[in-house]
PDB file of C-alpha atoms in Angstrom:
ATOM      1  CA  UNK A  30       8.220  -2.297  13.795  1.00  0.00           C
ATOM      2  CA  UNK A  31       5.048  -3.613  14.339  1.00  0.00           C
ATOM      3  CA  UNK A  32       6.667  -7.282  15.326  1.00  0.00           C
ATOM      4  CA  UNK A  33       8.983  -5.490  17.572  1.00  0.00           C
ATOM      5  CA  UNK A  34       6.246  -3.820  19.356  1.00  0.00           C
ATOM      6  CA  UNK A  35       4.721  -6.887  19.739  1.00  0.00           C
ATOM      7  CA  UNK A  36       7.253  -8.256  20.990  1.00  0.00           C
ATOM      8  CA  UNK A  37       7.788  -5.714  23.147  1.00  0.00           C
ATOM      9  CA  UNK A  38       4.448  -5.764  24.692  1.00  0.00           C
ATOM     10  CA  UNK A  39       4.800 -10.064  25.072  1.00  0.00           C
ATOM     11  CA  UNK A  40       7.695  -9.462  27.099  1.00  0.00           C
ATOM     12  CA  UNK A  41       6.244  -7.033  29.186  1.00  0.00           C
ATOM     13  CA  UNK A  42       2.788  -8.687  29.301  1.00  0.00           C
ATOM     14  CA  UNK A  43       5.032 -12.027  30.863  1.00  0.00           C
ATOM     15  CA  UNK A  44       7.017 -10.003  33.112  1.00  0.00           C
ATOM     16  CA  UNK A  45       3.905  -8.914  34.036  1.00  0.00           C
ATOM     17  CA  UNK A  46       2.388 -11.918  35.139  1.00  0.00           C
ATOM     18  CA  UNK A  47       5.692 -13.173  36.460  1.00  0.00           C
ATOM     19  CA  UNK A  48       5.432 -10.592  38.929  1.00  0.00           C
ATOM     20  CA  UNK A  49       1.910 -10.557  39.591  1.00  0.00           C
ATOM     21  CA  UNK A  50       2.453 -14.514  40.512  1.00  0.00           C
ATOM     22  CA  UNK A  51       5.529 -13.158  42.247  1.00  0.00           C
ATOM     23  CA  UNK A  52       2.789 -11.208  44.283  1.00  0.00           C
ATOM     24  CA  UNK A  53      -0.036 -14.125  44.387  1.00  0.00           C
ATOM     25  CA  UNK A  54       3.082 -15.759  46.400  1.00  0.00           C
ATOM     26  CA  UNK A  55       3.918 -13.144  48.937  1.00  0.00           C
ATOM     27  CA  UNK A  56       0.298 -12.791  49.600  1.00  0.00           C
ATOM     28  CA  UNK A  57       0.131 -16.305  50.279  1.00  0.00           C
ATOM     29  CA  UNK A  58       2.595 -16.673  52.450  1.00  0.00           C
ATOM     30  CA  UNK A  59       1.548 -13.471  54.192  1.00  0.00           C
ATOM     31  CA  UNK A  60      -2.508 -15.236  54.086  1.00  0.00           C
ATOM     32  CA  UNK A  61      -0.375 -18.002  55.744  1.00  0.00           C
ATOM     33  CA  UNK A  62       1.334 -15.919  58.145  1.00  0.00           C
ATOM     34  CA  UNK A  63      -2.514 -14.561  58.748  1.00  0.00           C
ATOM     35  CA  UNK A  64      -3.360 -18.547  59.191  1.00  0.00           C
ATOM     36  CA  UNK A  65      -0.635 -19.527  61.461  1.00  0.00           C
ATOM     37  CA  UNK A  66      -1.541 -16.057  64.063  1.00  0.00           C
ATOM     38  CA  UNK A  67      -4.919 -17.423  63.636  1.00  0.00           C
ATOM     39  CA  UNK A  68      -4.115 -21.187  64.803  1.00  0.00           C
ATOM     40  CA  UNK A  69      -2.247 -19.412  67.523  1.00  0.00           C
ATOM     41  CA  UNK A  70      -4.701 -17.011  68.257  1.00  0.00           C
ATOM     42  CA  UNK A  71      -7.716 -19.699  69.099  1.00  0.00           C
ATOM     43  CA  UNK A  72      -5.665 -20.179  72.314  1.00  0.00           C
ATOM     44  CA  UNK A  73      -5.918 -16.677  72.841  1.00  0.00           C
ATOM     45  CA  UNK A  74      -8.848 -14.332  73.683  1.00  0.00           C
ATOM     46  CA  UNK A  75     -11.684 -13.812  71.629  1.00  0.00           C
ATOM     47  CA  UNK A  76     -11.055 -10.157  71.436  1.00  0.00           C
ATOM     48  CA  UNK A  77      -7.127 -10.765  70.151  1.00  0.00           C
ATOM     49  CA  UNK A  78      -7.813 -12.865  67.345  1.00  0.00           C
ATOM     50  CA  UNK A  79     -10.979 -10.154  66.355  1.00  0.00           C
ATOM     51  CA  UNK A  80      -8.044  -7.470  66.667  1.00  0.00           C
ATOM     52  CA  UNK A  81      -5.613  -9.906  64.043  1.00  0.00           C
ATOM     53  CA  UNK A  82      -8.741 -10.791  61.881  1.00  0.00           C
ATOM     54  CA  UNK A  83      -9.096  -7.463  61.117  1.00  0.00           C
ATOM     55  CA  UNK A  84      -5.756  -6.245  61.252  1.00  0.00           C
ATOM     56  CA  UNK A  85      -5.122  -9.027  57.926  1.00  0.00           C
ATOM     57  CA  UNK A  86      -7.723  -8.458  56.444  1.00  0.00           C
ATOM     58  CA  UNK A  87      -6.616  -4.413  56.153  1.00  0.00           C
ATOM     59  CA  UNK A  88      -3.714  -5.425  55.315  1.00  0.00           C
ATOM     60  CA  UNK A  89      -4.974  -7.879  52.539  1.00  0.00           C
ATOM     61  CA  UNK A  90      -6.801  -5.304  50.842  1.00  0.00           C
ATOM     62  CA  UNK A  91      -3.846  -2.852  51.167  1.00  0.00           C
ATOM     63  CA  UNK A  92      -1.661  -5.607  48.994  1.00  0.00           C
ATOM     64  CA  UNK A  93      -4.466  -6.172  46.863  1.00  0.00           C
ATOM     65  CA  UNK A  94      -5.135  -2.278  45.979  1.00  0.00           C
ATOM     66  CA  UNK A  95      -1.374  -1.888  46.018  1.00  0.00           C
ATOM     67  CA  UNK A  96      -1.720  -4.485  43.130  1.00  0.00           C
ATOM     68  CA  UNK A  97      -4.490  -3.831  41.379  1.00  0.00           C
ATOM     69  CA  UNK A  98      -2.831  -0.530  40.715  1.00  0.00           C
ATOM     70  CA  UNK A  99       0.243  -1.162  39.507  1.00  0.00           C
ATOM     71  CA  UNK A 100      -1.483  -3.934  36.834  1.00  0.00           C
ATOM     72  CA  UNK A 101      -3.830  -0.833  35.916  1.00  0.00           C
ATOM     73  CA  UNK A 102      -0.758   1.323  35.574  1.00  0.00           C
ATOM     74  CA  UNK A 103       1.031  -1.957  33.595  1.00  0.00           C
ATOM     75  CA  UNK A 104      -2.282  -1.769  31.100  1.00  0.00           C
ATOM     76  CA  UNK A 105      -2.593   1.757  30.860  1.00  0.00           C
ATOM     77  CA  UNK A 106       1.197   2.141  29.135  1.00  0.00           C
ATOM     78  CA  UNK A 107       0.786  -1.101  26.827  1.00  0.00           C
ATOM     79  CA  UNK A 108      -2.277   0.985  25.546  1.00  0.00           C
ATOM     80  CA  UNK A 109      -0.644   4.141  25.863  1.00  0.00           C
ATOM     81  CA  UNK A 110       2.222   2.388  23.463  1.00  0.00           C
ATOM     82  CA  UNK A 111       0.107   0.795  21.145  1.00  0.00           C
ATOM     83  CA  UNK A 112      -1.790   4.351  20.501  1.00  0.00           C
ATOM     84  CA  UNK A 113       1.269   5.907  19.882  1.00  0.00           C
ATOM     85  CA  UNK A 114       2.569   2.984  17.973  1.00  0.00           C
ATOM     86  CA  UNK A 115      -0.808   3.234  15.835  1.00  0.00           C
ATOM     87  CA  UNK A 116      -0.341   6.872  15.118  1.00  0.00           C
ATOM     88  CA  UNK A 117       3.360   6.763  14.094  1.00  0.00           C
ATOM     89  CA  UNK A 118       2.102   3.616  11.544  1.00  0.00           C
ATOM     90  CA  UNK A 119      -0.196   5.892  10.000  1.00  0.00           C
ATOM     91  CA  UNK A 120       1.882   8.911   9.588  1.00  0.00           C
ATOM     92  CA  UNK A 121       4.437   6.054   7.847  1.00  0.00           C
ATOM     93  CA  UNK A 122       1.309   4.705   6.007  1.00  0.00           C
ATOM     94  CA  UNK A 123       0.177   8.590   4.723  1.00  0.00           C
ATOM     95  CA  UNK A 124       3.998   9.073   4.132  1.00  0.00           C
ATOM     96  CA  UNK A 125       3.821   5.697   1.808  1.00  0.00           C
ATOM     97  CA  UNK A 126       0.478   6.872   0.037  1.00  0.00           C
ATOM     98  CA  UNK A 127       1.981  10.237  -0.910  1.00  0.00           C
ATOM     99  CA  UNK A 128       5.319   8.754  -2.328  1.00  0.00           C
ATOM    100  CA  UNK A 129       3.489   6.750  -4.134  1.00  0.00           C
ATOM    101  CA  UNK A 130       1.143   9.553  -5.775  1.00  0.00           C
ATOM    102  CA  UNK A 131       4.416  11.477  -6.480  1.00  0.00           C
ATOM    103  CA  UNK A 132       6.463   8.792  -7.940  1.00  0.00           C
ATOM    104  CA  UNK A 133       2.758   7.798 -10.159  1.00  0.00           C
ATOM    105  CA  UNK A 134       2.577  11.697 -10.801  1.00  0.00           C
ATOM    106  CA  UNK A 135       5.532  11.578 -12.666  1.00  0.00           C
ATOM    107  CA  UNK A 136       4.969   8.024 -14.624  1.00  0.00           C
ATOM    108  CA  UNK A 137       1.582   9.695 -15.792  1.00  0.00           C
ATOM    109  CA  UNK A 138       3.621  12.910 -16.684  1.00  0.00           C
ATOM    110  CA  UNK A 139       6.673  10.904 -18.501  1.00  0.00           C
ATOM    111  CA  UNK A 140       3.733   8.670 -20.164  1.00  0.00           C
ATOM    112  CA  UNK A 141       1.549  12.120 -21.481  1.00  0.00           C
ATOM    113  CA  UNK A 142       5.302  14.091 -22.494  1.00  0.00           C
ATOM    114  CA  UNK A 143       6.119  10.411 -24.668  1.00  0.00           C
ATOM    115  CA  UNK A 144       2.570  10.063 -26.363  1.00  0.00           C
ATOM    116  CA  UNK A 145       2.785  14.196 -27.023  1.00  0.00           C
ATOM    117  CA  UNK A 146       6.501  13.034 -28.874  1.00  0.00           C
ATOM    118  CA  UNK A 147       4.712  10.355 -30.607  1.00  0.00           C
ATOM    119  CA  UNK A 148       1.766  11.919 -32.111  1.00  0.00           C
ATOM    120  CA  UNK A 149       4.360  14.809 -33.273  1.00  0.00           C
ATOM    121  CA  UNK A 150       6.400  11.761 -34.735  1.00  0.00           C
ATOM    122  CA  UNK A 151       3.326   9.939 -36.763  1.00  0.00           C
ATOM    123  CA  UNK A 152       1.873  13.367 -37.226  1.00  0.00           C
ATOM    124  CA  UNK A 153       5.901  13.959 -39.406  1.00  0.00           C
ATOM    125  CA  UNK A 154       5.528  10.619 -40.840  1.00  0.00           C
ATOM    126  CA  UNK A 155       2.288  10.781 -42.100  1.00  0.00           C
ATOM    127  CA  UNK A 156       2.291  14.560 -43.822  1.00  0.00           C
ATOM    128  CA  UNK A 157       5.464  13.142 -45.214  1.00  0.00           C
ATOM    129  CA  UNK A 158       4.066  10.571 -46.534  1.00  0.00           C
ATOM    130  CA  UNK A 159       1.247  12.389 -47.887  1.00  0.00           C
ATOM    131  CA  UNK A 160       3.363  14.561 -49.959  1.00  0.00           C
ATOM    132  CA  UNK A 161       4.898  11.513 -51.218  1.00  0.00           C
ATOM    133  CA  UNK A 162       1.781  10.156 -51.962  1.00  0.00           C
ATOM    134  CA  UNK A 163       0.935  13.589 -53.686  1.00  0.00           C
ATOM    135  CA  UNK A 164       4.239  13.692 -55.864  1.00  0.00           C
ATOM    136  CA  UNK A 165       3.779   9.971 -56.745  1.00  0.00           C
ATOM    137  CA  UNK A 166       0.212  11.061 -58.081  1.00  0.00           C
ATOM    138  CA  UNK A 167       1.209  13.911 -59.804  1.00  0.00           C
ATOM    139  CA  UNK A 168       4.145  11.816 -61.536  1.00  0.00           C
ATOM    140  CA  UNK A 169       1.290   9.229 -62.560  1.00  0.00           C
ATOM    141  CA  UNK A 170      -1.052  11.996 -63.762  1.00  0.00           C
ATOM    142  CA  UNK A 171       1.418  12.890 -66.061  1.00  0.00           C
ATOM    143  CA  UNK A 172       3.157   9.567 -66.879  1.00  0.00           C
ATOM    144  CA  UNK A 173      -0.844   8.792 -67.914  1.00  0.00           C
ATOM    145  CA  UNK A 174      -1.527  11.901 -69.744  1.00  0.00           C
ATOM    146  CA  UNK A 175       1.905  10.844 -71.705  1.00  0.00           C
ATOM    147  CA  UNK A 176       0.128   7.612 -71.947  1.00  0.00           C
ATOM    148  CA  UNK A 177      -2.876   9.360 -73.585  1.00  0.00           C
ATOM    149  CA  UNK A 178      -1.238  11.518 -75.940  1.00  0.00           C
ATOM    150  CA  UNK A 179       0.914   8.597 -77.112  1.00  0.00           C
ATOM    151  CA  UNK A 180      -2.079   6.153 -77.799  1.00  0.00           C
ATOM    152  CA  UNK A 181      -3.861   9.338 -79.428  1.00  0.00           C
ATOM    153  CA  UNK A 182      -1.193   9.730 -81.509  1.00  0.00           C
ATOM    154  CA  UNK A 183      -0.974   6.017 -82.385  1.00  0.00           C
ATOM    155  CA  UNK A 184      -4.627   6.136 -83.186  1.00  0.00           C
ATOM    156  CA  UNK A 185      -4.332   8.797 -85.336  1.00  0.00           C
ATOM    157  CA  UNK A 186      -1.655   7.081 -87.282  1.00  0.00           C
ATOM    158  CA  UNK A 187      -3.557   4.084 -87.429  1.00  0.00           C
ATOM    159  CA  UNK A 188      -6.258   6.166 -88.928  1.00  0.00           C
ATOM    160  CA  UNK A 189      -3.868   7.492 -91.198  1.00  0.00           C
ATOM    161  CA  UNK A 190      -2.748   4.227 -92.255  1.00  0.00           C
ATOM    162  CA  UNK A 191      -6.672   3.278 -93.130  1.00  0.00           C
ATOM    163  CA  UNK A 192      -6.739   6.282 -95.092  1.00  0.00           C
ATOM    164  CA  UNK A 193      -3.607   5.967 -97.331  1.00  0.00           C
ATOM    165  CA  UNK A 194      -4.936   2.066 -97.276  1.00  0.00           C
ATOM    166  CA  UNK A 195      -7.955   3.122 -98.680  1.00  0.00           C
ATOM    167  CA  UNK A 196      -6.469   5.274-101.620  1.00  0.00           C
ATOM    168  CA  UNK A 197      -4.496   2.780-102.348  1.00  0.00           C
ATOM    169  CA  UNK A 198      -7.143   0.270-102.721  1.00  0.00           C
TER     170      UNK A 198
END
């Protein structure tokens, strides 16, 4: 849009001067037409060629106004355009900025509902395993104690074994 505008205002900026030289000629040829009464007018009276002197040069400054208007009114639109051109950019720009928070509004809510599903998942996972853990501990405890009471018993019979080895001696 921008480029188009641009290219807009290029275009117009060159027909601009186009016709402004378009002008430049006409008053030339009209500041020669002034010339050539003037050549013809040094034959005439003094008073004549005062009358055509001033009668150009009113009617120079009439083309001139007449053209420093319409350039003024040329440059007051291209700036009129670009303003509005400037203000419909940043209405796109805000437009941008907010779909941009929206569509990061929902990332960060997707992101926060999939961590919440994840801590619920290790928080499973780990009380799981911590009663596994417990069982397996419990299941030691009392493969250990069977442990215990075996050797104890083995000890005992050992002991026993002294004892009848003893009498026997």
């Amino acid at each position: 849009e921008l480029a188009a505008v641009q290219k807009a205002n290029t275009e117009e900026r060159d027909a601009g001067r186009k016709s402004s030289r378009e002008e430049l000629a006409e008053v030339k040829k009209e500041l020669a037409g002034v010339h050539a009464k003037w050549d013809a007018g040094r034959t005439s009276s003094k008073e004549e060629r005062a009358k055509d002197l001033a009668a150009s040069k009113a009617e120079l400054a009439g083309v001139l106004e007449k053209q420093d208007k319409e350039l003024s009114a040329r440059r007051d639109e291209r700036e009129k355009n670009l303003a509005a051109f400037k203000v419909e950019l940043a209405g796109v720009e805000k437009a941008r900025r907010l779909e941009l928070a929206a569509v990061l509004e929902k990332q960060e809510g997707e992101l926060a509902a999939r961590m919440k599903e994840l801590a619920g998942v290790q928080k499973a996972h780990t009380e799981e395993r911590a009663t596994e853990l417990t069982a397996r501990r419990s299941e030691l405890a009392g493969v250990q104690k069977a442990n215990k009471e075996e050797l104890a018993g083995v000890h005992e019979k050992l002991r026993q074994a002294e004892r009848v080895r003893g009498q026997v001696e």
